[in-house]
Amino acid sequence: MCKMKESDQKCNNSCDWKMGFRFSDEEKVEKLKNSISISRSRMKLWMTRAITTVLLWTCFVHLMALGELWRPKLFITWPSRCFHFDSPMPLQSSSSLPYNVFLPPKRIYRNNGYLMVSCNGGLNQMRAAICDMVAIARYLNLTLIVPNLDKTSFWADPSDFEDVFDIDHFVLSLRDEVRILRKLPLRLERRFESKTIYSLSPISWSNISYYHNQILPLFQKYKVVHLNKTDARLANNRLPIELQKLRCRVNFNALRFTSRIEELGRKVVQMLRNKGPFLVLHLRYEMDMLAFSGCTRGCNNDEVDELTRMRYAYPWWKEKVIDSELKRKEGLCPLTPEETSLVLSALGIDPNVQIYIASGEIYGGDRRMESLASAFPNLVRKETLLKPSDLRFFQNHSSQMAALDYLVSLESDIFVPTYDGNMAKVVEGHRRFLGYKKTILLDRKLVVSLIDQYDNGLLGWDEFSSAMKEAHSNRDGSSKKRVVIPDRPKEEDYFYTNPHECLEAWEEPLRSS
């Protein structure tokens, strides 16, 4: 009995110990399960919060974007206008102002390749080319690499894109139309380091079908294509309305100059405004223009020889013999300073008005400017209005200097170009866009004919002045429909001179679906 009891007691003790062990294990397992369950719950809660936050933020961004697109016209900040000096606001950098609080949403599309661009020519030639290349990239679903500016032309300007234009504004303001990168992605850079990127010059004045049928297959084959001469590569007419409006959007909004250029431009305009109305004279009588055109009216023999040598030094300029007088009578030469003086006087321009000369160095210097300065003594230039320290960053940078003249030209009460070069054309179109600001468009063929008759005594001053005024009564830069000449695109009105598709009152930013 005792043995049984002892054995039973041992059994019971043993069982109790084993049971206790089991109970301890079960408790640990239970605790572990509870711990895992709690961790999972916390993870789910964290994930739920994170996803909710992302969704709410996404909704917020889209709502803001929609608000930007659909808010009333009164509050639309795009398209931007030029400087406004009527406001009592203090002068400050446009880049410091909240020009666009909400960015447009990114456009999502299948990328067909990367478009590299090398622009050629002066500032406004390159400006128009950039607008065309953005439109082409948009139409072909390409990623645009920020264009390279011309550094090999006569001006040898070392400026990069970001030295002239606000690159951040350019990229971000167009993000709903086209993806723009500052440079090729690293993987493609490495891939093409040892290879030559496929490069070509597109055919001038081409319709969009040319780019779809002949250029797009090149991207499908090579992935990266370099277009290396981009001026006048897109037609003036017969393009989809969305592309025409996109060209305007780039030109009048996305291509904003750097804050340094805009601040200085605002300063010059304010200095002129403080003294009253002013006229901007785009006197295209610089050495490069005369050499290129072969126009030598008023030059002595040494100057004629110098200009001829210069023309032959640049193989892409006209190397043929040019009859300067014949070309002048056809209206194909820029007016000389002497001719310009007669024209302004005959048109009745107040001799005391401020005239801002928008140009580089006039060929022949003070000698050639004597008659103009005598008739209009209030001639000024950026170099005479500003201190040398103001212009030190712009010296030897022709594009930046031209950008300054461009801004002042837009704000002038009257703009008078003496030649229909790229700046004259683009400024004329921009002034049309800004509300048909007066631009006197000289009929040079008629002008030189009237001047010759006056110089030869065939016309008196009153007759000469009346004929000049009558001939230009309707040539003031007002609205008109662009001329279309099938199969002769070079003779049509230039799109950037008269972008009539973009001159209506827009109800919302120019976009395509």
XYZ file of C-alpha atoms in Angstrom:
513
model
C 0.000 0.000 0.000
C 2.762 2.248 0.942
C 4.633 1.322 -2.175
C 1.599 1.998 -4.223
C 1.143 5.285 -2.587
C 4.740 6.221 -3.159
C 4.549 5.214 -6.745
C 1.317 7.052 -7.168
C 2.855 10.076 -5.527
C 5.865 9.890 -7.787
C 3.598 9.465 -10.720
C 1.550 12.377 -9.630
C 4.627 14.518 -9.043
C 6.008 13.489 -12.362
C 2.752 14.153 -14.085
C 2.423 17.465 -12.333
C 5.932 18.410 -13.488
C 5.183 17.321 -17.044
C 1.863 19.078 -17.049
C 3.501 22.147 -15.668
C 6.050 21.968 -18.468
C 3.312 21.577 -21.038
C 1.386 24.453 -19.593
C 4.502 26.630 -19.775
C 5.085 25.733 -23.439
C 1.503 26.368 -24.310
C 1.636 29.741 -22.637
C 4.758 30.671 -24.592
C 3.217 29.510 -27.839
C 0.100 31.422 -27.046
C 2.114 34.518 -26.250
C 4.097 34.088 -29.475
C 0.874 33.763 -31.452
C -0.488 36.844 -29.761
C 2.746 38.714 -30.491
C 2.669 37.737 -34.170
C -0.989 38.657 -34.354
C -0.297 42.051 -32.805
C 2.656 42.641 -35.176
C 0.511 41.729 -38.141
C -2.227 44.045 -36.941
C 0.254 46.835 -36.500
C 1.709 46.154 -39.956
C -1.767 46.166 -41.473
C -2.567 49.408 -39.660
C 0.679 50.979 -40.832
C 0.123 49.816 -44.408
C -3.464 51.060 -44.310
C -2.327 54.451 -43.084
C 0.450 54.636 -45.671
C -1.833 53.663 -48.554
C -4.516 56.055 -47.338
C -1.970 58.873 -47.121
C -0.705 58.174 -50.661
C -4.240 58.013 -52.037
C -5.247 61.231 -50.290
C -2.114 63.011 -51.515
C -2.697 61.745 -55.059
C -6.294 62.950 -54.953
C -5.145 66.296 -53.605
C -2.580 66.751 -56.395
C -5.104 65.813 -59.081
C -7.733 68.102 -57.606
C -5.248 70.964 -57.582
C -4.294 70.198 -61.179
C -7.949 70.117 -62.193
C -8.498 73.350 -60.331
C -5.655 74.891 -62.280
C -7.142 73.718 -65.582
C -10.780 74.574 -64.939
C -10.691 77.638 -62.726
C -12.243 80.833 -64.170
C -10.355 82.626 -66.900
C -9.812 85.619 -64.638
C -7.440 83.575 -62.490
C -5.584 81.771 -65.244
C -1.905 82.656 -65.148
C -1.120 81.018 -68.491
C -0.325 82.226 -71.055
C 2.001 84.709 -69.454
C 2.258 88.252 -70.644
C 5.231 90.525 -70.868
C 6.328 92.984 -68.202
C 3.562 95.090 -66.677
C 4.657 98.481 -65.409
C 1.206 99.968 -64.789
C 1.085 98.211 -61.428
C 2.425 100.026 -58.371
C 4.186 96.845 -57.310
C 7.927 97.242 -56.746
C 10.210 95.875 -59.426
C 11.444 92.392 -58.733
C 12.544 89.275 -60.499
C 9.756 87.475 -62.311
C 11.313 84.212 -61.176
C 10.701 85.193 -57.558
C 6.985 85.574 -58.218
C 4.615 82.601 -57.866
C 3.998 82.352 -61.606
C 2.523 78.858 -61.342
C 1.660 77.539 -57.915
C 0.364 74.250 -59.270
C 2.304 72.347 -61.883
C 0.412 70.710 -64.734
C 0.113 66.942 -64.323
C 2.720 64.850 -66.085
C 1.684 63.388 -69.404
C 2.052 59.610 -69.382
C 2.892 58.088 -72.745
C 4.948 55.353 -74.322
C 8.325 56.856 -75.160
C 9.321 56.211 -78.785
C 12.872 57.493 -78.346
C 15.083 60.408 -77.397
C 15.331 63.552 -79.521
C 18.604 65.485 -79.358
C 18.652 68.933 -80.959
C 21.395 71.345 -82.022
C 19.991 74.762 -82.913
C 21.643 77.055 -85.432
C 21.689 80.813 -85.926
C 20.976 83.742 -83.636
C 18.706 83.921 -80.612
C 15.362 84.217 -82.375
C 16.232 81.723 -85.084
C 17.007 79.249 -82.304
C 13.917 80.277 -80.330
C 11.573 79.371 -83.172
C 13.473 76.125 -83.772
C 13.041 75.090 -80.134
C 9.282 75.653 -80.412
C 9.188 73.458 -83.515
C 11.209 70.686 -81.870
C 8.914 70.581 -78.840
C 5.929 70.226 -81.183
C 7.646 67.413 -83.080
C 8.597 65.612 -79.859
C 4.985 65.889 -78.687
C 3.564 64.559 -81.945
C 5.967 61.599 -82.163
C 5.841 60.758 -78.422
C 9.546 61.406 -77.916
C 11.554 62.487 -74.899
C 13.254 65.792 -75.695
C 16.767 66.455 -74.450
C 17.268 70.152 -73.625
C 18.465 71.704 -76.921
C 22.043 72.776 -77.519
C 22.447 76.393 -78.641
C 24.660 77.398 -81.562
C 28.251 78.102 -80.536
C 29.871 77.927 -83.994
C 28.157 80.803 -85.801
C 29.619 84.214 -86.550
C 28.837 85.411 -83.012
C 30.684 82.481 -81.329
C 28.453 82.799 -78.281
C 29.363 80.199 -75.605
C 25.958 80.479 -73.873
C 24.149 77.273 -72.989
C 20.372 76.925 -72.844
C 20.241 77.650 -69.110
C 22.309 80.826 -69.590
C 19.573 82.344 -71.735
C 16.326 80.630 -70.719
C 14.849 79.618 -67.371
C 15.454 75.897 -67.788
C 13.384 74.776 -64.795
C 10.371 76.723 -66.003
C 10.844 75.313 -69.515
C 10.871 71.713 -68.295
C 8.114 71.965 -65.689
C 5.667 74.162 -67.598
C 5.541 71.630 -70.446
C 5.403 68.456 -68.340
C 1.808 67.775 -69.405
C 2.851 67.788 -73.074
C 6.306 66.285 -73.406
C 8.983 64.779 -71.188
C 12.112 66.950 -71.236
C 15.462 65.862 -69.780
C 18.621 67.897 -69.362
C 20.710 65.053 -70.759
C 20.396 61.468 -71.924
C 19.810 58.861 -69.200
C 23.091 57.400 -67.937
C 22.424 53.958 -69.409
C 21.990 55.506 -72.863
C 24.989 57.766 -72.444
C 27.122 54.723 -71.723
C 25.535 52.829 -74.555
C 26.323 55.571 -77.051
C 29.746 56.565 -75.733
C 31.512 54.281 -78.149
C 29.058 54.783 -80.986
C 28.098 57.675 -83.191
C 24.549 58.881 -82.608
C 22.502 58.950 -85.798
C 22.332 62.565 -86.954
C 20.614 64.398 -89.805
C 19.219 67.755 -90.924
C 15.444 67.553 -91.512
C 13.999 68.914 -94.739
C 12.990 72.571 -94.455
C 9.316 73.580 -94.121
C 8.187 69.954 -93.768
C 4.663 68.930 -92.905
C 4.110 66.729 -89.874
C 3.548 63.695 -92.123
C 7.242 63.878 -93.082
C 8.219 63.448 -89.435
C 5.750 60.619 -88.935
C 6.681 58.700 -92.063
C 10.425 59.322 -92.320
C 11.751 60.517 -88.961
C 9.796 58.314 -86.533
C 11.123 55.052 -88.070
C 14.641 56.325 -87.338
C 13.810 56.528 -83.639
C 12.346 53.045 -83.736
C 15.599 51.819 -85.228
C 18.223 53.878 -83.359
C 16.355 54.908 -80.167
C 18.296 58.203 -80.103
C 18.336 60.619 -83.069
C 20.124 63.952 -83.303
C 18.599 66.730 -85.441
C 21.397 69.130 -86.230
C 20.009 72.125 -88.108
C 16.608 72.945 -86.900
C 15.608 76.372 -88.178
C 12.494 76.470 -90.395
C 12.078 72.683 -90.329
C 8.335 72.717 -89.676
C 5.716 74.094 -92.056
C 3.851 77.332 -91.429
C 0.461 75.940 -92.397
C -1.545 72.716 -92.696
C -0.583 71.434 -89.261
C -2.988 70.121 -86.588
C -4.407 72.996 -84.566
C -3.091 71.375 -81.360
C 0.478 71.571 -82.645
C 0.080 75.175 -83.752
C -1.164 76.137 -80.314
C 1.607 74.165 -78.659
C 4.171 76.125 -80.685
C 2.613 79.293 -79.272
C 2.578 77.915 -75.761
C 6.291 77.181 -75.937
C 7.127 80.542 -77.503
C 4.989 82.792 -75.331
C 5.142 80.939 -72.029
C 7.712 78.170 -71.690
C 10.678 80.058 -73.185
C 11.097 82.587 -70.432
C 14.469 84.283 -70.067
C 16.600 83.855 -66.959
C 15.861 86.038 -63.949
C 19.093 87.987 -64.516
C 18.052 88.925 -68.066
C 14.461 89.702 -67.066
C 15.538 91.881 -64.142
C 17.862 93.907 -66.335
C 15.239 94.192 -69.073
C 12.741 95.465 -66.522
C 15.289 97.989 -65.311
C 15.898 99.351 -68.829
C 12.182 99.628 -69.577
C 11.550 101.411 -66.289
C 14.324 103.916 -67.056
C 12.755 104.629 -70.450
C 9.196 104.783 -69.083
C 10.241 107.323 -66.452
C 11.030 109.740 -69.314
C 7.875 109.081 -71.319
C 6.964 107.055 -74.434
C 9.707 105.351 -76.389
C 10.232 103.758 -79.780
C 12.467 100.748 -80.373
C 14.380 100.816 -83.643
C 15.762 97.472 -84.681
C 18.535 98.871 -86.847
C 19.912 95.762 -88.499
C 23.048 97.380 -89.837
C 25.726 95.233 -88.234
C 28.766 93.816 -89.945
C 27.489 90.232 -90.103
C 24.189 91.278 -91.692
C 25.873 93.356 -94.377
C 28.416 90.624 -95.157
C 25.737 87.956 -95.339
C 23.339 89.973 -97.495
C 25.967 91.593 -99.688
C 24.357 95.002 -99.108
C 26.964 97.777 -99.067
C 24.988 100.996 -99.600
C 26.932 103.927 -98.144
C 30.109 101.926 -97.502
C 33.490 103.047 -98.815
C 35.700 100.783 -100.962
C 37.703 99.451 -98.028
C 34.504 98.533 -96.182
C 33.069 96.820 -99.282
C 36.233 94.716 -99.576
C 36.147 93.849 -95.877
C 32.518 92.728 -96.060
C 33.148 90.659 -99.189
C 36.124 88.888 -97.577
C 33.990 88.126 -94.567
C 31.232 86.595 -96.684
C 33.694 84.251 -98.381
C 35.182 83.282 -95.007
C 31.943 81.554 -94.008
C 31.180 78.758 -96.493
C 27.533 78.490 -95.424
C 26.962 82.143 -96.415
C 26.415 83.294 -99.992
C 29.688 83.028 -101.884
C 28.356 84.304 -105.185
C 28.869 87.829 -106.488
C 26.046 90.064 -105.236
C 24.839 93.231 -106.960
C 24.207 95.414 -103.930
C 22.275 98.163 -105.729
C 19.997 95.744 -107.561
C 19.298 93.896 -104.334
C 18.520 97.171 -102.573
C 16.011 98.216 -105.246
C 14.245 94.877 -104.786
C 13.801 95.727 -101.101
C 16.108 92.925 -99.971
C 18.609 95.044 -98.029
C 18.362 96.442 -94.503
C 17.824 100.200 -94.507
C 20.913 102.264 -93.805
C 20.943 104.662 -90.815
C 20.652 107.563 -93.282
C 17.626 106.022 -94.995
C 16.066 105.226 -91.624
C 16.378 108.848 -90.523
C 14.443 110.008 -93.606
C 11.741 107.363 -93.140
C 11.076 108.166 -89.469
C 10.898 111.869 -90.193
C 8.577 111.344 -93.179
C 6.272 109.171 -91.040
C 5.909 112.037 -88.595
C 7.760 110.521 -85.647
C 8.341 113.172 -82.978
C 12.018 114.206 -83.192
C 12.152 114.441 -79.383
C 10.918 110.906 -78.739
C 13.258 108.448 -77.065
C 14.559 105.955 -79.600
C 16.133 102.819 -78.211
C 18.525 101.212 -80.722
C 18.111 97.448 -80.513
C 21.134 96.073 -82.309
C 24.756 95.175 -82.046
C 27.550 97.482 -83.096
C 26.537 99.582 -86.123
C 28.953 99.115 -89.010
C 30.743 102.395 -89.630
C 30.150 103.596 -86.070
C 29.371 107.212 -85.260
C 30.080 108.300 -88.842
C 27.108 106.319 -90.138
C 24.869 107.375 -87.235
C 25.395 111.127 -87.649
C 22.270 111.883 -89.690
C 20.010 109.752 -87.467
C 21.439 111.278 -84.282
C 21.020 114.770 -85.722
C 17.345 114.230 -86.590
C 16.544 112.325 -83.386
C 18.880 113.459 -80.605
C 17.347 111.204 -77.934
C 18.973 108.027 -79.208
C 19.837 105.526 -76.471
C 21.237 102.027 -76.268
C 21.568 99.548 -73.443
C 25.248 100.476 -73.259
C 24.402 104.147 -72.661
C 21.570 103.510 -70.190
C 23.307 100.919 -68.039
C 26.540 100.890 -66.108
C 29.353 98.641 -67.353
C 28.904 96.585 -64.172
C 25.281 95.877 -65.191
C 26.417 94.357 -68.470
C 29.553 92.567 -67.348
C 27.825 89.172 -67.317
C 26.515 89.716 -70.848
C 29.708 90.794 -72.605
C 30.659 88.481 -75.499
C 27.326 86.701 -75.148
C 25.344 87.884 -78.147
C 22.268 85.761 -77.353
C 21.946 87.236 -73.877
C 22.397 90.767 -75.243
C 19.777 90.042 -77.907
C 17.433 88.719 -75.215
C 17.699 92.049 -73.405
C 16.839 93.924 -76.617
C 13.971 91.489 -77.197
C 12.361 92.316 -73.846
C 12.677 96.064 -74.381
C 11.265 95.701 -77.911
C 8.167 93.936 -76.596
C 7.423 96.802 -74.210
C 7.966 99.711 -76.601
C 5.141 102.004 -77.688
C 6.243 101.553 -81.304
C 8.552 98.939 -82.786
C 10.264 99.669 -86.118
C 12.456 96.996 -87.729
C 14.553 98.065 -90.698
C 14.932 94.510 -91.969
C 12.745 91.406 -91.748
C 15.279 89.217 -89.979
C 14.441 86.646 -87.334
C 14.246 89.090 -84.444
C 11.966 91.437 -86.367
C 9.677 88.540 -87.287
C 9.450 86.953 -83.856
C 9.051 90.264 -81.997
C 6.315 91.309 -84.443
C 4.433 88.096 -83.736
C 4.909 88.386 -79.986
C 3.599 91.960 -80.034
C 0.562 90.739 -81.964
C 0.001 88.144 -79.283
C 0.266 90.796 -76.561
C -2.640 92.750 -78.018
C -1.576 94.144 -81.381
C 1.018 96.597 -80.089
C 1.991 98.958 -82.903
C 4.716 97.711 -85.224
C 5.591 99.751 -88.309
C 6.323 97.221 -91.049
C 8.305 99.049 -93.684
C 7.758 98.247 -97.343
C 11.448 98.499 -98.195
C 11.045 98.196 -101.954
C 8.668 101.173 -101.981
C 10.705 103.016 -99.349
C 13.954 102.985 -101.319
C 12.077 103.993 -104.473
C 10.556 107.019 -102.701
C 13.912 107.917 -101.136
C 15.635 107.826 -104.523
C 12.934 110.050 -106.022
C 13.283 112.493 -103.132
C 17.101 112.523 -103.357
C 16.909 113.134 -107.123
C 14.512 116.047 -106.700
C 11.554 114.250 -108.259
C 9.534 114.566 -105.035
C 9.294 117.464 -102.614
C 9.314 116.811 -98.866
C 5.546 117.129 -98.463
C 4.904 114.742 -101.354
C 7.530 112.343 -100.039
C 6.085 112.398 -96.513
C 2.482 111.973 -97.716
C 3.414 109.008 -99.913
C 5.315 107.395 -97.045
C 2.427 107.810 -94.599
C -0.141 106.538 -97.072
C 1.927 103.471 -97.934
C 2.218 102.473 -94.259
C -1.209 103.423 -92.944
C -2.244 99.763 -92.729
C 1.175 98.244 -92.030
C 0.962 98.563 -88.257
C 1.129 94.954 -87.079
C -2.622 94.599 -86.593
C -4.469 91.288 -86.909
C -4.668 89.509 -90.209
C -4.927 85.969 -91.462
C -1.693 84.297 -92.443
C -1.041 84.001 -96.167
C -0.926 80.430 -97.490
C 0.943 79.754 -100.741
C 0.789 76.040 -101.640
C 4.146 74.512 -102.673
C 5.999 77.757 -101.856
C 6.322 77.733 -98.058
C 9.257 80.182 -97.974
C 7.022 82.854 -99.495
C 4.202 82.346 -97.001
C 3.737 84.494 -93.919
C 6.014 83.105 -91.239
C 4.114 81.329 -88.458
C 5.971 83.113 -85.638
C 5.306 86.499 -87.237
C 1.578 85.893 -87.464
C 0.418 82.990 -85.267
C -3.246 83.755 -85.916
C -4.430 80.386 -84.545
C -3.260 81.564 -81.125
C -4.624 85.101 -81.157
C -8.171 84.302 -80.057
C -9.250 84.782 -76.451
C -8.306 81.483 -74.873
C -10.671 80.066 -72.313
C -8.086 77.642 -70.926
C -4.416 76.721 -71.397
C -3.592 75.335 -74.818
C -3.603 71.584 -74.489
C -4.241 68.530 -76.541
C -5.930 65.406 -75.302
